[in-house]
């Protein structure tokens, strides 16, 4: 039995249960997590990707994208904590719009990177995930859809988590305890 997979199963099931019980808390938590991710992304963009190629337009676009990421990330973390629930919806839309703008900028920088022979696979994955997150953030603020989607996701996670736990439990090694244990020397003596 793999204890890491067993732990992952319990954590996944617990997260699914959390989504079922308290979707509003999860949505707030999700917006804050996306804000933190945007801050980290902005720092990474400004520190690591700005000087990949020598092109003033590329550098400008990447700098604007990095600063925009930092500002929106900070707003997503600070505002919802400081202000009422209305801000959650506003931040969800703001993050969604930021992600769409970021996708546009990223597509431009991907073409520049590709022309200069730099691998773009990671950037394409980031573009696709940003599009999916933007769509989710546009749907989440609609109250009925918000709770339905979060609860459906919770059910899926709960089923996956319980499934992982059951599979790990069924595949655990069986331990056979012998009635007696004899060493090779004792075994040779008993044979003679």
PDB file of C-alpha atoms in Angstrom:
ATOM      1  CA  UNK A   1       0.000   0.000   0.000  1.00  0.00           C
ATOM      2  CA  UNK A   2       1.454   3.320  -1.082  1.00  0.00           C
ATOM      3  CA  UNK A   3       1.010   5.668   1.882  1.00  0.00           C
ATOM      4  CA  UNK A   4       1.434   8.758  -0.342  1.00  0.00           C
ATOM      5  CA  UNK A   5      -1.430   7.668  -2.597  1.00  0.00           C
ATOM      6  CA  UNK A   6      -3.529   6.790   0.440  1.00  0.00           C
ATOM      7  CA  UNK A   7      -2.883  10.267   1.882  1.00  0.00           C
ATOM      8  CA  UNK A   8      -3.665  11.844  -1.515  1.00  0.00           C
ATOM      9  CA  UNK A   9      -6.942   9.915  -1.583  1.00  0.00           C
ATOM     10  CA  UNK A  10      -7.939  11.134   1.878  1.00  0.00           C
ATOM     11  CA  UNK A  11      -6.988  14.740   1.026  1.00  0.00           C
ATOM     12  CA  UNK A  12      -8.898  14.625  -2.276  1.00  0.00           C
ATOM     13  CA  UNK A  13     -11.966  13.214  -0.559  1.00  0.00           C
ATOM     14  CA  UNK A  14     -11.704  15.867   2.180  1.00  0.00           C
ATOM     15  CA  UNK A  15     -11.452  18.637  -0.430  1.00  0.00           C
ATOM     16  CA  UNK A  16     -14.480  17.219  -2.253  1.00  0.00           C
ATOM     17  CA  UNK A  17     -16.431  17.144   1.006  1.00  0.00           C
ATOM     18  CA  UNK A  18     -15.361  20.727   1.728  1.00  0.00           C
ATOM     19  CA  UNK A  19     -16.679  21.795  -1.693  1.00  0.00           C
ATOM     20  CA  UNK A  20     -19.997  20.104  -1.031  1.00  0.00           C
ATOM     21  CA  UNK A  21     -20.429  21.588   2.437  1.00  0.00           C
ATOM     22  CA  UNK A  22     -19.170  25.141   1.888  1.00  0.00           C
ATOM     23  CA  UNK A  23     -18.964  26.256  -1.754  1.00  0.00           C
ATOM     24  CA  UNK A  24     -18.834  29.977  -0.862  1.00  0.00           C
ATOM     25  CA  UNK A  25     -15.751  29.540   1.302  1.00  0.00           C
ATOM     26  CA  UNK A  26     -14.070  27.536  -1.446  1.00  0.00           C
ATOM     27  CA  UNK A  27     -14.791  30.214  -4.046  1.00  0.00           C
ATOM     28  CA  UNK A  28     -13.268  32.881  -1.796  1.00  0.00           C
ATOM     29  CA  UNK A  29     -10.267  30.646  -1.182  1.00  0.00           C
ATOM     30  CA  UNK A  30      -9.982  29.961  -4.939  1.00  0.00           C
ATOM     31  CA  UNK A  31      -9.921  33.680  -5.812  1.00  0.00           C
ATOM     32  CA  UNK A  32      -7.219  34.326  -3.206  1.00  0.00           C
ATOM     33  CA  UNK A  33      -5.158  31.377  -4.494  1.00  0.00           C
ATOM     34  CA  UNK A  34      -5.432  32.672  -8.055  1.00  0.00           C
ATOM     35  CA  UNK A  35      -4.319  36.077  -6.795  1.00  0.00           C
ATOM     36  CA  UNK A  36      -1.258  34.540  -5.146  1.00  0.00           C
ATOM     37  CA  UNK A  37      -0.509  32.630  -8.353  1.00  0.00           C
ATOM     38  CA  UNK A  38      -0.763  35.884 -10.337  1.00  0.00           C
ATOM     39  CA  UNK A  39       1.695  37.580  -7.950  1.00  0.00           C
ATOM     40  CA  UNK A  40       4.182  34.707  -8.287  1.00  0.00           C
ATOM     41  CA  UNK A  41       3.712  34.722 -12.067  1.00  0.00           C
ATOM     42  CA  UNK A  42       4.323  38.473 -12.208  1.00  0.00           C
ATOM     43  CA  UNK A  43       7.534  38.185 -10.198  1.00  0.00           C
ATOM     44  CA  UNK A  44       8.720  35.319 -12.417  1.00  0.00           C
ATOM     45  CA  UNK A  45       7.873  37.218 -15.596  1.00  0.00           C
ATOM     46  CA  UNK A  46       9.758  40.311 -14.450  1.00  0.00           C
ATOM     47  CA  UNK A  47      12.745  38.381 -13.099  1.00  0.00           C
ATOM     48  CA  UNK A  48      13.246  35.594 -15.627  1.00  0.00           C
ATOM     49  CA  UNK A  49      11.480  36.058 -18.955  1.00  0.00           C
ATOM     50  CA  UNK A  50      11.943  39.750 -19.664  1.00  0.00           C
ATOM     51  CA  UNK A  51      15.448  39.353 -21.064  1.00  0.00           C
ATOM     52  CA  UNK A  52      15.023  36.113 -23.017  1.00  0.00           C
ATOM     53  CA  UNK A  53      15.389  37.843 -26.383  1.00  0.00           C
ATOM     54  CA  UNK A  54      16.707  41.215 -27.449  1.00  0.00           C
ATOM     55  CA  UNK A  55      13.581  42.878 -28.813  1.00  0.00           C
ATOM     56  CA  UNK A  56      12.248  46.146 -27.356  1.00  0.00           C
ATOM     57  CA  UNK A  57       8.600  45.277 -28.174  1.00  0.00           C
ATOM     58  CA  UNK A  58       8.944  41.885 -26.508  1.00  0.00           C
ATOM     59  CA  UNK A  59      10.522  43.442 -23.435  1.00  0.00           C
ATOM     60  CA  UNK A  60       7.757  46.078 -23.209  1.00  0.00           C
ATOM     61  CA  UNK A  61       4.932  43.519 -23.562  1.00  0.00           C
ATOM     62  CA  UNK A  62       6.518  41.192 -20.995  1.00  0.00           C
ATOM     63  CA  UNK A  63       7.094  44.069 -18.550  1.00  0.00           C
ATOM     64  CA  UNK A  64       3.488  45.278 -18.894  1.00  0.00           C
ATOM     65  CA  UNK A  65       2.242  41.715 -18.437  1.00  0.00           C
ATOM     66  CA  UNK A  66       4.414  41.215 -15.331  1.00  0.00           C
ATOM     67  CA  UNK A  67       3.312  44.471 -13.689  1.00  0.00           C
ATOM     68  CA  UNK A  68      -0.332  43.813 -14.592  1.00  0.00           C
ATOM     69  CA  UNK A  69      -0.031  40.349 -13.059  1.00  0.00           C
ATOM     70  CA  UNK A  70       1.394  41.794  -9.834  1.00  0.00           C
ATOM     71  CA  UNK A  71      -1.295  44.493  -9.531  1.00  0.00           C
ATOM     72  CA  UNK A  72      -4.244  42.182 -10.243  1.00  0.00           C
ATOM     73  CA  UNK A  73      -2.794  39.502  -7.956  1.00  0.00           C
ATOM     74  CA  UNK A  74      -2.377  41.958  -5.094  1.00  0.00           C
ATOM     75  CA  UNK A  75      -5.922  43.239  -5.582  1.00  0.00           C
ATOM     76  CA  UNK A  76      -7.286  39.674  -5.630  1.00  0.00           C
ATOM     77  CA  UNK A  77      -5.573  38.899  -2.326  1.00  0.00           C
ATOM     78  CA  UNK A  78      -6.066  42.185  -0.450  1.00  0.00           C
ATOM     79  CA  UNK A  79      -9.506  43.438  -1.526  1.00  0.00           C
ATOM     80  CA  UNK A  80     -11.630  40.365  -0.799  1.00  0.00           C
ATOM     81  CA  UNK A  81     -10.094  40.044   2.647  1.00  0.00           C
ATOM     82  CA  UNK A  82     -10.729  43.729   3.410  1.00  0.00           C
ATOM     83  CA  UNK A  83     -14.160  44.290   1.808  1.00  0.00           C
ATOM     84  CA  UNK A  84     -17.554  42.550   1.647  1.00  0.00           C
ATOM     85  CA  UNK A  85     -18.779  39.705  -0.587  1.00  0.00           C
ATOM     86  CA  UNK A  86     -19.577  42.039  -3.499  1.00  0.00           C
ATOM     87  CA  UNK A  87     -15.866  42.334  -4.113  1.00  0.00           C
ATOM     88  CA  UNK A  88     -15.598  38.574  -4.672  1.00  0.00           C
ATOM     89  CA  UNK A  89     -17.636  38.808  -7.838  1.00  0.00           C
ATOM     90  CA  UNK A  90     -15.818  41.923  -8.999  1.00  0.00           C
ATOM     91  CA  UNK A  91     -12.449  40.246  -8.394  1.00  0.00           C
ATOM     92  CA  UNK A  92     -13.566  37.096 -10.182  1.00  0.00           C
ATOM     93  CA  UNK A  93     -14.456  39.156 -13.262  1.00  0.00           C
ATOM     94  CA  UNK A  94     -11.264  41.222 -12.932  1.00  0.00           C
ATOM     95  CA  UNK A  95      -9.140  38.074 -12.748  1.00  0.00           C
ATOM     96  CA  UNK A  96     -10.981  36.593 -15.735  1.00  0.00           C
ATOM     97  CA  UNK A  97     -10.409  39.721 -17.825  1.00  0.00           C
ATOM     98  CA  UNK A  98      -6.771  39.847 -16.724  1.00  0.00           C
ATOM     99  CA  UNK A  99      -6.322  36.209 -17.789  1.00  0.00           C
ATOM    100  CA  UNK A 100      -7.791  36.933 -21.238  1.00  0.00           C
ATOM    101  CA  UNK A 101      -5.554  39.996 -21.695  1.00  0.00           C
ATOM    102  CA  UNK A 102      -2.599  37.958 -20.474  1.00  0.00           C
ATOM    103  CA  UNK A 103      -3.423  35.229 -23.016  1.00  0.00           C
ATOM    104  CA  UNK A 104      -3.355  37.805 -25.815  1.00  0.00           C
ATOM    105  CA  UNK A 105      -0.001  39.155 -24.663  1.00  0.00           C
ATOM    106  CA  UNK A 106       1.334  35.637 -24.181  1.00  0.00           C
ATOM    107  CA  UNK A 107       0.342  34.644 -27.721  1.00  0.00           C
ATOM    108  CA  UNK A 108       2.293  37.626 -29.065  1.00  0.00           C
ATOM    109  CA  UNK A 109       5.369  36.732 -27.000  1.00  0.00           C
ATOM    110  CA  UNK A 110       5.081  33.068 -28.022  1.00  0.00           C
ATOM    111  CA  UNK A 111       5.436  34.033 -31.677  1.00  0.00           C
ATOM    112  CA  UNK A 112       8.531  36.076 -30.826  1.00  0.00           C
ATOM    113  CA  UNK A 113      10.043  33.230 -28.805  1.00  0.00           C
ATOM    114  CA  UNK A 114       9.265  30.668 -31.520  1.00  0.00           C
ATOM    115  CA  UNK A 115      10.963  32.814 -34.181  1.00  0.00           C
ATOM    116  CA  UNK A 116      14.069  32.941 -31.992  1.00  0.00           C
ATOM    117  CA  UNK A 117      14.165  29.164 -31.528  1.00  0.00           C
ATOM    118  CA  UNK A 118      13.093  29.102 -27.871  1.00  0.00           C
ATOM    119  CA  UNK A 119      10.852  26.253 -26.685  1.00  0.00           C
ATOM    120  CA  UNK A 120       7.227  27.396 -26.348  1.00  0.00           C
ATOM    121  CA  UNK A 121       5.489  24.251 -25.075  1.00  0.00           C
ATOM    122  CA  UNK A 122       5.313  25.505 -21.469  1.00  0.00           C
ATOM    123  CA  UNK A 123       3.916  28.829 -22.664  1.00  0.00           C
ATOM    124  CA  UNK A 124       1.220  27.079 -24.719  1.00  0.00           C
ATOM    125  CA  UNK A 125       0.188  25.082 -21.644  1.00  0.00           C
ATOM    126  CA  UNK A 126      -0.006  28.328 -19.671  1.00  0.00           C
ATOM    127  CA  UNK A 127      -2.191  29.910 -22.379  1.00  0.00           C
ATOM    128  CA  UNK A 128      -4.595  26.950 -22.397  1.00  0.00           C
ATOM    129  CA  UNK A 129      -4.865  26.843 -18.604  1.00  0.00           C
ATOM    130  CA  UNK A 130      -5.387  30.621 -18.459  1.00  0.00           C
ATOM    131  CA  UNK A 131      -8.256  30.337 -20.942  1.00  0.00           C
ATOM    132  CA  UNK A 132      -9.908  27.568 -18.917  1.00  0.00           C
ATOM    133  CA  UNK A 133      -9.518  29.529 -15.664  1.00  0.00           C
ATOM    134  CA  UNK A 134     -10.933  32.670 -17.301  1.00  0.00           C
ATOM    135  CA  UNK A 135     -14.013  30.756 -18.448  1.00  0.00           C
ATOM    136  CA  UNK A 136     -14.472  29.298 -14.965  1.00  0.00           C
ATOM    137  CA  UNK A 137     -14.153  32.757 -13.403  1.00  0.00           C
ATOM    138  CA  UNK A 138     -16.764  34.181 -15.782  1.00  0.00           C
ATOM    139  CA  UNK A 139     -19.208  31.408 -14.832  1.00  0.00           C
ATOM    140  CA  UNK A 140     -18.552  31.315 -11.057  1.00  0.00           C
ATOM    141  CA  UNK A 141     -20.109  34.714 -10.128  1.00  0.00           C
ATOM    142  CA  UNK A 142     -23.499  33.596 -11.451  1.00  0.00           C
ATOM    143  CA  UNK A 143     -24.968  32.431  -8.126  1.00  0.00           C
ATOM    144  CA  UNK A 144     -26.855  29.367  -9.353  1.00  0.00           C
ATOM    145  CA  UNK A 145     -24.086  28.184 -11.661  1.00  0.00           C
ATOM    146  CA  UNK A 146     -21.486  28.927  -8.996  1.00  0.00           C
ATOM    147  CA  UNK A 147     -22.902  26.547  -6.417  1.00  0.00           C
ATOM    148  CA  UNK A 148     -23.836  23.890  -8.954  1.00  0.00           C
ATOM    149  CA  UNK A 149     -20.346  23.818 -10.527  1.00  0.00           C
ATOM    150  CA  UNK A 150     -18.548  23.842  -7.205  1.00  0.00           C
ATOM    151  CA  UNK A 151     -20.740  21.074  -5.793  1.00  0.00           C
ATOM    152  CA  UNK A 152     -20.347  18.962  -8.948  1.00  0.00           C
ATOM    153  CA  UNK A 153     -16.590  19.404  -8.709  1.00  0.00           C
ATOM    154  CA  UNK A 154     -16.837  18.455  -5.030  1.00  0.00           C
ATOM    155  CA  UNK A 155     -18.712  15.254  -5.878  1.00  0.00           C
ATOM    156  CA  UNK A 156     -16.106  14.349  -8.507  1.00  0.00           C
ATOM    157  CA  UNK A 157     -13.246  14.952  -6.061  1.00  0.00           C
ATOM    158  CA  UNK A 158     -15.012  13.002  -3.315  1.00  0.00           C
ATOM    159  CA  UNK A 159     -15.553  10.003  -5.614  1.00  0.00           C
ATOM    160  CA  UNK A 160     -11.935  10.136  -6.847  1.00  0.00           C
ATOM    161  CA  UNK A 161     -10.603  10.421  -3.296  1.00  0.00           C
ATOM    162  CA  UNK A 162     -12.692   7.545  -1.966  1.00  0.00           C
ATOM    163  CA  UNK A 163     -11.724   5.493  -5.038  1.00  0.00           C
ATOM    164  CA  UNK A 164      -8.020   6.087  -4.373  1.00  0.00           C
ATOM    165  CA  UNK A 165      -8.399   5.066  -0.744  1.00  0.00           C
ATOM    166  CA  UNK A 166     -10.323   1.887  -1.646  1.00  0.00           C
ATOM    167  CA  UNK A 167      -7.804   0.904  -4.352  1.00  0.00           C
ATOM    168  CA  UNK A 168      -4.880   1.446  -1.997  1.00  0.00           C
ATOM    169  CA  UNK A 169      -6.618  -0.521   0.761  1.00  0.00           C
ATOM    170  CA  UNK A 170      -7.371  -3.442  -1.565  1.00  0.00           C
ATOM    171  CA  UNK A 171      -3.803  -3.480  -2.932  1.00  0.00           C
ATOM    172  CA  UNK A 172      -2.122  -3.430   0.465  1.00  0.00           C
ATOM    173  CA  UNK A 173       0.349  -6.237   1.023  1.00  0.00           C
ATOM    174  CA  UNK A 174      -0.868  -9.076   3.150  1.00  0.00           C
ATOM    175  CA  UNK A 175       1.353  -9.862   6.087  1.00  0.00           C
ATOM    176  CA  UNK A 176       1.500 -13.509   7.051  1.00  0.00           C
ATOM    177  CA  UNK A 177       2.643 -14.147  10.605  1.00  0.00           C
ATOM    178  CA  UNK A 178       4.292 -17.569  10.899  1.00  0.00           C
ATOM    179  CA  UNK A 179       3.540 -19.887  13.819  1.00  0.00           C
ATOM    180  CA  UNK A 180       7.233 -20.434  14.378  1.00  0.00           C
ATOM    181  CA  UNK A 181      10.486 -19.279  12.859  1.00  0.00           C
ATOM    182  CA  UNK A 182      13.473 -21.570  12.416  1.00  0.00           C
ATOM    183  CA  UNK A 183      16.940 -20.549  11.340  1.00  0.00           C
ATOM    184  CA  UNK A 184      18.907 -22.603   8.824  1.00  0.00           C
ATOM    185  CA  UNK A 185      20.994 -24.165  11.593  1.00  0.00           C
ATOM    186  CA  UNK A 186      17.924 -25.297  13.538  1.00  0.00           C
ATOM    187  CA  UNK A 187      16.426 -26.643  10.321  1.00  0.00           C
ATOM    188  CA  UNK A 188      19.596 -28.707   9.608  1.00  0.00           C
ATOM    189  CA  UNK A 189      19.611 -30.099  13.179  1.00  0.00           C
ATOM    190  CA  UNK A 190      15.969 -31.162  12.915  1.00  0.00           C
ATOM    191  CA  UNK A 191      16.657 -32.933   9.605  1.00  0.00           C
ATOM    192  CA  UNK A 192      19.516 -35.000  11.128  1.00  0.00           C
TER     193      UNK A 192
END
